[in-house]
Short mmCIF file of C-alpha atoms in Angstrom, two decimals:
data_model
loop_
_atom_site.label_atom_id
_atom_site.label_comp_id
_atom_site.label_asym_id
_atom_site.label_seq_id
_atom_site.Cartn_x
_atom_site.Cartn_y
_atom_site.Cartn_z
CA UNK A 1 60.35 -81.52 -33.21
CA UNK A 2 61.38 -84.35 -35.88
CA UNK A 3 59.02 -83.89 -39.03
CA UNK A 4 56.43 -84.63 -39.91
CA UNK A 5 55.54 -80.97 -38.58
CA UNK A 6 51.61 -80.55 -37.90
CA UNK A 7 50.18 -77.13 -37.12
CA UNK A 8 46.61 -76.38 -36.28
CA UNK A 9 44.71 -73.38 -38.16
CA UNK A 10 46.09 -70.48 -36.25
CA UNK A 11 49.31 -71.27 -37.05
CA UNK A 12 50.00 -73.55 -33.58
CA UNK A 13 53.32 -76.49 -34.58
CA UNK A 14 53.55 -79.90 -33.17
CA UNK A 15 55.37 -83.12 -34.30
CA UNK A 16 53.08 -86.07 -35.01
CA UNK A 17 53.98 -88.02 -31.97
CA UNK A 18 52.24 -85.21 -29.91
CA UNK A 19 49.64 -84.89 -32.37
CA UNK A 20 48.51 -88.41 -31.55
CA UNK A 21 48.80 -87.37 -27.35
CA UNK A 22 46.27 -84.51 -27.82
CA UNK A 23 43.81 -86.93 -29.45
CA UNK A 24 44.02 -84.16 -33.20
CA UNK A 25 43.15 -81.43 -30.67
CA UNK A 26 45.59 -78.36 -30.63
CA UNK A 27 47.14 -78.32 -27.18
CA UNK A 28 47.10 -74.43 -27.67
CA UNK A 29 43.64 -73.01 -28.78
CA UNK A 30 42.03 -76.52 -28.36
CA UNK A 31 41.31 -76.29 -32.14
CA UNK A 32 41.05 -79.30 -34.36
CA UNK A 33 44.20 -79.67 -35.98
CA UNK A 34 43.46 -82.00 -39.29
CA UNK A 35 46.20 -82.90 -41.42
CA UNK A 36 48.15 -79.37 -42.25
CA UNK A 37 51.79 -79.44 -42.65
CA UNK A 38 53.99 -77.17 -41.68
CA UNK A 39 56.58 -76.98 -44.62
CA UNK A 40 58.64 -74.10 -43.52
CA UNK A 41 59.87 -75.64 -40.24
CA UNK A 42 60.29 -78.84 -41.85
CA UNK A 43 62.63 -77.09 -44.53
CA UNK A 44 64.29 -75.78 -41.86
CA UNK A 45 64.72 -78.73 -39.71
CA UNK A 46 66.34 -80.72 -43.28
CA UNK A 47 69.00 -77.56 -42.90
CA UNK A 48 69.67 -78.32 -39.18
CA UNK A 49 73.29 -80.27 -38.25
CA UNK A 50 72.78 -81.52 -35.09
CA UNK A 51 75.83 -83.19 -32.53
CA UNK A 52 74.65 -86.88 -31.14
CA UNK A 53 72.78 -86.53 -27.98
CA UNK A 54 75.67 -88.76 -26.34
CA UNK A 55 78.44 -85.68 -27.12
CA UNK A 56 78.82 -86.02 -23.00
CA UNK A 57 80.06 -89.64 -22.98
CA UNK A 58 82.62 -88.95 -25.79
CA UNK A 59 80.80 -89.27 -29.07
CA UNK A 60 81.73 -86.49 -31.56
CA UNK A 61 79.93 -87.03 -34.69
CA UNK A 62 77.43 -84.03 -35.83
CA UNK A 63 74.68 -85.60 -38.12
CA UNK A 64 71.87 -84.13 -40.17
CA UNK A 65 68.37 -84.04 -38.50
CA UNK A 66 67.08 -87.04 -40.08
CA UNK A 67 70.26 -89.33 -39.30
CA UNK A 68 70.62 -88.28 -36.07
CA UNK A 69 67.88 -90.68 -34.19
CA UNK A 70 68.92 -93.58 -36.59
CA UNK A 71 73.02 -93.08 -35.27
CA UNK A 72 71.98 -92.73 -31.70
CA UNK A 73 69.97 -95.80 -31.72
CA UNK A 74 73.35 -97.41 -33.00
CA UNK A 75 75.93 -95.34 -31.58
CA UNK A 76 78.96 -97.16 -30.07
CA UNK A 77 79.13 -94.21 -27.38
CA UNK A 78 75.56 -94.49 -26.07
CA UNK A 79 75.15 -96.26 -22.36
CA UNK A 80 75.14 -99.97 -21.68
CA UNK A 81 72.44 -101.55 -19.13
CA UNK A 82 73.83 -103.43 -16.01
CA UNK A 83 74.28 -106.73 -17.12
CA UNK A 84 73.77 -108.27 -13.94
CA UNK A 85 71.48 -111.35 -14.04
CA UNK A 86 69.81 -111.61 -10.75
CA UNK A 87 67.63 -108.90 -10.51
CA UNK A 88 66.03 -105.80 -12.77
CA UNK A 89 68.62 -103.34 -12.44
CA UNK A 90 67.96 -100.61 -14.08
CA UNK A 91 71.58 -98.74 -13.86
CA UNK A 92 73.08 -97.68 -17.22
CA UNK A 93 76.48 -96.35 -17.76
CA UNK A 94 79.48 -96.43 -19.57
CA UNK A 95 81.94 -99.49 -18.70
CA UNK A 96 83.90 -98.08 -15.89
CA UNK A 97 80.57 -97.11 -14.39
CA UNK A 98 78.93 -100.82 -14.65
CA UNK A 99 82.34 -101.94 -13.34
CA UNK A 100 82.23 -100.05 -10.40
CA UNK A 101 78.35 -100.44 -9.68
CA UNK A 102 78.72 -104.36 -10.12
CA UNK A 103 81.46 -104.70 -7.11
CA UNK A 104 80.15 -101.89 -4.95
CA UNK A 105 76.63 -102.65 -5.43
CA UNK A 106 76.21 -106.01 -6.77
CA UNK A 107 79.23 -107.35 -4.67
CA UNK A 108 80.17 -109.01 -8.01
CA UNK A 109 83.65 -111.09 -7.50
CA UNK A 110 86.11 -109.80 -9.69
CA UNK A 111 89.47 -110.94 -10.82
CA UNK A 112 92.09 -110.01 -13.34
CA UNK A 113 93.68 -112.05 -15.27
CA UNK A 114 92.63 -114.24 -18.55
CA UNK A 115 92.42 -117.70 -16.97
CA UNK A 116 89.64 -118.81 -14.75
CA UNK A 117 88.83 -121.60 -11.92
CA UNK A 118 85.22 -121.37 -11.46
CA UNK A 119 83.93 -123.62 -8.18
CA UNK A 120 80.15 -124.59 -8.24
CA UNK A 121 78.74 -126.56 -5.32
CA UNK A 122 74.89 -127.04 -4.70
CA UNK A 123 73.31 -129.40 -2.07
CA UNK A 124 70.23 -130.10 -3.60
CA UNK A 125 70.86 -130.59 -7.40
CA UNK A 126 67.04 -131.34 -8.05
CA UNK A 127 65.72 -127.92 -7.33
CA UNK A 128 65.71 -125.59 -10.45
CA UNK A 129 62.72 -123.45 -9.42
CA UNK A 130 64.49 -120.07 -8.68
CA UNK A 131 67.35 -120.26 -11.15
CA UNK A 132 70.81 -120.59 -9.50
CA UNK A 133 72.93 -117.82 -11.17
CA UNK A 134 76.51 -116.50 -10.38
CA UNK A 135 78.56 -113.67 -12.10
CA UNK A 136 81.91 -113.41 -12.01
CA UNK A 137 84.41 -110.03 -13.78
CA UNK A 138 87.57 -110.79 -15.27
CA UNK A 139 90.10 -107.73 -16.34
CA UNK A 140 92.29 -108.74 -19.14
CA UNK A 141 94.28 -107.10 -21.99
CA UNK A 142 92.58 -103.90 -20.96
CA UNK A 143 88.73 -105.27 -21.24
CA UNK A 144 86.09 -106.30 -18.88
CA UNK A 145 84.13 -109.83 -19.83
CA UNK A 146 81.31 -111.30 -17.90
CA UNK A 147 81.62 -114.89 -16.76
CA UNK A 148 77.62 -116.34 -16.54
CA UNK A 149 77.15 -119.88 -14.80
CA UNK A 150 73.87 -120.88 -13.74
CA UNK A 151 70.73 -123.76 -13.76
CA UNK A 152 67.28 -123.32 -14.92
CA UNK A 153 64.90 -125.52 -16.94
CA UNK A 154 65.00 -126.76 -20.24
CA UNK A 155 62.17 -128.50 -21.01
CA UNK A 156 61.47 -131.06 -18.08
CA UNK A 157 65.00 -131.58 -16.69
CA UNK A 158 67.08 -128.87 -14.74
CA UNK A 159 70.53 -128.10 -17.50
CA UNK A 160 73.46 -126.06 -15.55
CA UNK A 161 75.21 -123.44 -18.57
CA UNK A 162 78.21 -121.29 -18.32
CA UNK A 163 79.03 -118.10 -20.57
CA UNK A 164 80.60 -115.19 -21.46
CA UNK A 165 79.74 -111.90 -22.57
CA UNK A 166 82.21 -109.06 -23.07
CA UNK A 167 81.67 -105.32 -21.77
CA UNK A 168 81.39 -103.52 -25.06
CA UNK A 169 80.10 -103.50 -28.20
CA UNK A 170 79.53 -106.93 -30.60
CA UNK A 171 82.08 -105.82 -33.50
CA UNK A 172 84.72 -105.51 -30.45
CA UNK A 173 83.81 -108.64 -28.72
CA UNK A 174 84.62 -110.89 -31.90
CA UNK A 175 88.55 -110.01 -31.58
CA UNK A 176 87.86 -111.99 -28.40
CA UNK A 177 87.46 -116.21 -28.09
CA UNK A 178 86.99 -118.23 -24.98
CA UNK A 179 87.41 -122.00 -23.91
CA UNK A 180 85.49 -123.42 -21.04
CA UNK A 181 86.11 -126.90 -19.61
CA UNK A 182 84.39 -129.17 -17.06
CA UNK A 183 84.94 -132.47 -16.39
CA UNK A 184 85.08 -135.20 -13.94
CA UNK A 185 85.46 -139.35 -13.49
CA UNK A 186 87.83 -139.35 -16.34
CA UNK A 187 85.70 -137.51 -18.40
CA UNK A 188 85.30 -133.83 -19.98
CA UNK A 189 83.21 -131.40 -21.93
CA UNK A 190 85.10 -128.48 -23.58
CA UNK A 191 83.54 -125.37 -25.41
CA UNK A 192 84.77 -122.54 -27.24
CA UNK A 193 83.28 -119.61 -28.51
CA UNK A 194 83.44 -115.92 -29.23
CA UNK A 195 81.81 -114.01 -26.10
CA UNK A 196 78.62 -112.02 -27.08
CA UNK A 197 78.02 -108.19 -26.45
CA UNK A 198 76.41 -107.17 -23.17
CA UNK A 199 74.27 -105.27 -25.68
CA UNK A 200 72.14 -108.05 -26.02
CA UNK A 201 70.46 -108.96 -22.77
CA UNK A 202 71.24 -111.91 -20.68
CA UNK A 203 68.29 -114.06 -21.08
CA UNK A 204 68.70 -113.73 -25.06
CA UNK A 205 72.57 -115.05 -24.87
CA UNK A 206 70.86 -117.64 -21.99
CA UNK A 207 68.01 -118.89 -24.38
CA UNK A 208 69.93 -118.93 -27.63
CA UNK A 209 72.31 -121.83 -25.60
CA UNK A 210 75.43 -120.08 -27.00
CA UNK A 211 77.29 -121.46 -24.35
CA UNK A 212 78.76 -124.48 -22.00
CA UNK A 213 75.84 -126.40 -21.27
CA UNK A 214 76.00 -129.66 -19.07
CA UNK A 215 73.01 -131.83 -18.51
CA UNK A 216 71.66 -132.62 -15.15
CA UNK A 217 72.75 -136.41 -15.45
CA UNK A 218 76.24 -135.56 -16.54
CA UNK A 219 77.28 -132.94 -14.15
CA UNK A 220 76.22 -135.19 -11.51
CA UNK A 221 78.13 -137.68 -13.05
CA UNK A 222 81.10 -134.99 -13.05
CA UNK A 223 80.44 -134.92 -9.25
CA UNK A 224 81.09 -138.54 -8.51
CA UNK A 225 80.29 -139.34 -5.12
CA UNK A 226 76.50 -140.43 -4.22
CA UNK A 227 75.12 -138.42 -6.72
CA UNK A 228 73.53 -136.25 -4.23
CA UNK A 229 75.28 -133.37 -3.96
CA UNK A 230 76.49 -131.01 -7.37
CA UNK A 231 80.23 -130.57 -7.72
CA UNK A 232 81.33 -128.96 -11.09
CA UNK A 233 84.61 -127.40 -11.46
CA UNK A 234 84.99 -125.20 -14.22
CA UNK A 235 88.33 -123.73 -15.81
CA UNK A 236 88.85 -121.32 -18.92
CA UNK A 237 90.92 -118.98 -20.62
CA UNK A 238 90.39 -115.78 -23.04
CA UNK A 239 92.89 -115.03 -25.91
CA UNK A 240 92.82 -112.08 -27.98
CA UNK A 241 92.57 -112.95 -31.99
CA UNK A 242 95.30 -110.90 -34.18
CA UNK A 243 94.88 -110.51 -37.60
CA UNK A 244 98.11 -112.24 -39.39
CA UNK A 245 100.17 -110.18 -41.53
CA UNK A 246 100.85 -112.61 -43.63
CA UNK A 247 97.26 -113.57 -44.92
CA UNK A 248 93.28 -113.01 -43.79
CA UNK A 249 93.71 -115.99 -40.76
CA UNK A 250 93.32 -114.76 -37.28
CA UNK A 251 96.06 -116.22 -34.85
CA UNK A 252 95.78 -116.16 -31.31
CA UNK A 253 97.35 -114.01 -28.95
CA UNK A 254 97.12 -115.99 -25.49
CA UNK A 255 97.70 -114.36 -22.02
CA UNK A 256 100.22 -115.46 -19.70
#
C-alpha cells in the first residue's frame, strides 16, 4: 500500500486508490470508513527501501518508498512496446525480445549494416485510405534502429514520409544522426536528423513530421514515367556522433 493509508473504525488498512473502489465502504466489516489515517503504517512505509520492480530485467537501484513509482515510471530498464506500425501489438520486452518478435512474428525485413536502399513501388498512387506502411531493422555499431516509410493524409492530398526511430531510450538515440535521400528526373530531396526513441509511439514521431516527407506531386514527379504508377527510391546512412576531445563539437563517426 503507497500512503495515504486509510483504515476504517475497527482498525481495517487500505490505500486510497482502494478506498475509492469500495465506494468509502470497508471491504472488511462493510463499515464506513471516513477519512482516518493510519499514521503508524505510513511511518513505516517512509522507513521502507524498496528494489525497482524491474530488478528482473537488470535494473539494480533500491529506492525509498516514495521514489520508487516516480523511477519506475522513468526507469531506463523498464520494457519497451513493439514498435511495429501496422497493427495493435501489444508485446513488450526488452530489445532482443522486440527484435526477435518483429522477424519471427511480424516477418519484419532486417538487415545489418548502416547504409540503406529502400525500394517503394505502388500501382495506384491516389489511394491513401488504409495507410501504406513498411518497416524495415537495421543492426549497426551494436544497436537496432527502425526504418518507417509510409503514405497517409495530410490534409486533402495523400504525403508519402520516411523515418527513423532507434531501439532504446531518447538520451541514447541522440549519439545517433541519419540522412535520407530520394530523388529522381535530375532532382533530390535530402533530410537529416537525429532518430527518435521507440519510447514515444509511432503515430506521435508520424504526426510531429520529424521526418522525410515527399509530397504526392513530387514523388510522382520522382517516378517519371506516365505519372501513374509510384516509384521512389530511397537511400540513407547512420553515423554514430563522438564527442571531440579537443572541444564540446560532436564529429561523426561513419560506418563503412
Amino acid at each position: 500500500m503507497y500512503p495515504p493509508i486509510h483504515q476504517c473504525h475497527n482498525g481495517h488498512t487500505l490505500c486510497s486508490t482502494c478506498k475509492t473502489r469500495v465506494h468509502n465502504r470497508c471491504p472488511t466489516c462493510r463499515q464506513e470508513l471516513g477519512d482516518i489515517r493510519c499514521l503508524a503504517l505510513e511511518k513505516v512505509a517512509e522507513s521502507l527501501e524498496l528494489p525497482c520492480k524491474f530488478t528482473s530485467l537488470g535494473c539494480p537501484e533500491i529506492f525509498p518508498y516514495y521514489s520508487k513509482l516516480k523511477h519506475e515510471a522513468l526507469c531506463n530498464f523498464r520494457p519497451h512496446n513493439c514498435p511495429y506500425a501496422g497493427s495493435e501489438c501489444a508485446a513488450v520486452g526488452n530489445i532482443l525480445f522486440l527484435v526477435a518478435h518483429l522477424r519471427d512474428d511480424h516477418k519484419v525485413d532486417m538487415h545489418t549494416g548502416c547504409t540503406f536502399n529502400h525500394r517503394y513501388v505502388k500501382s495506384n498512387p491516389q489511394e491513401v485510405e488504409n495507410a501504406t506502411w513498411m518497416l524495415t531493422v537495421f543492426h549497426c555499431f551494436g544497436q537496432y534502429f527502425c526504418l518507417h516509410f509510409e503514405a497517409f493524409q495530410l490534409g486533402m492530398a495523400p504525403v508519402y514520409m520516411a523515418f527513423l526511430r532507434f531501439m532504446g531510450d531518447e538520451i541514447e538515440a541522440r549519439n545517433y544522426s541519419y540522412s535520407l535521400e530520394v530523388g529522381g528526373n535530375g532532382r533530390k530531396l535530402i533530410w537529416e536528423g537525429t532518430p527518435r526513441s521507440i519510447r514515444e509511439s509511432h503515430r506521435k514521431v508520424r504526426d510531429s513530421h520529424d521526418g522525410l516527407i515527399i509530397q504526392r506531386n513530387m514523388a510522382l514527379f520522382f517516378s517519371g514515367g506516365d505519372r501513374k504508377e509510384l516509384k521512389l527510391r530511397i537511400t540513407g546512412r547512420i553515423w554514430k556522433e563522438q564527442q571531440n576531445p579537443e572541444g564540446d563539437a560532436c564529429i561523426p563517426n561513419l560506418c563503412s
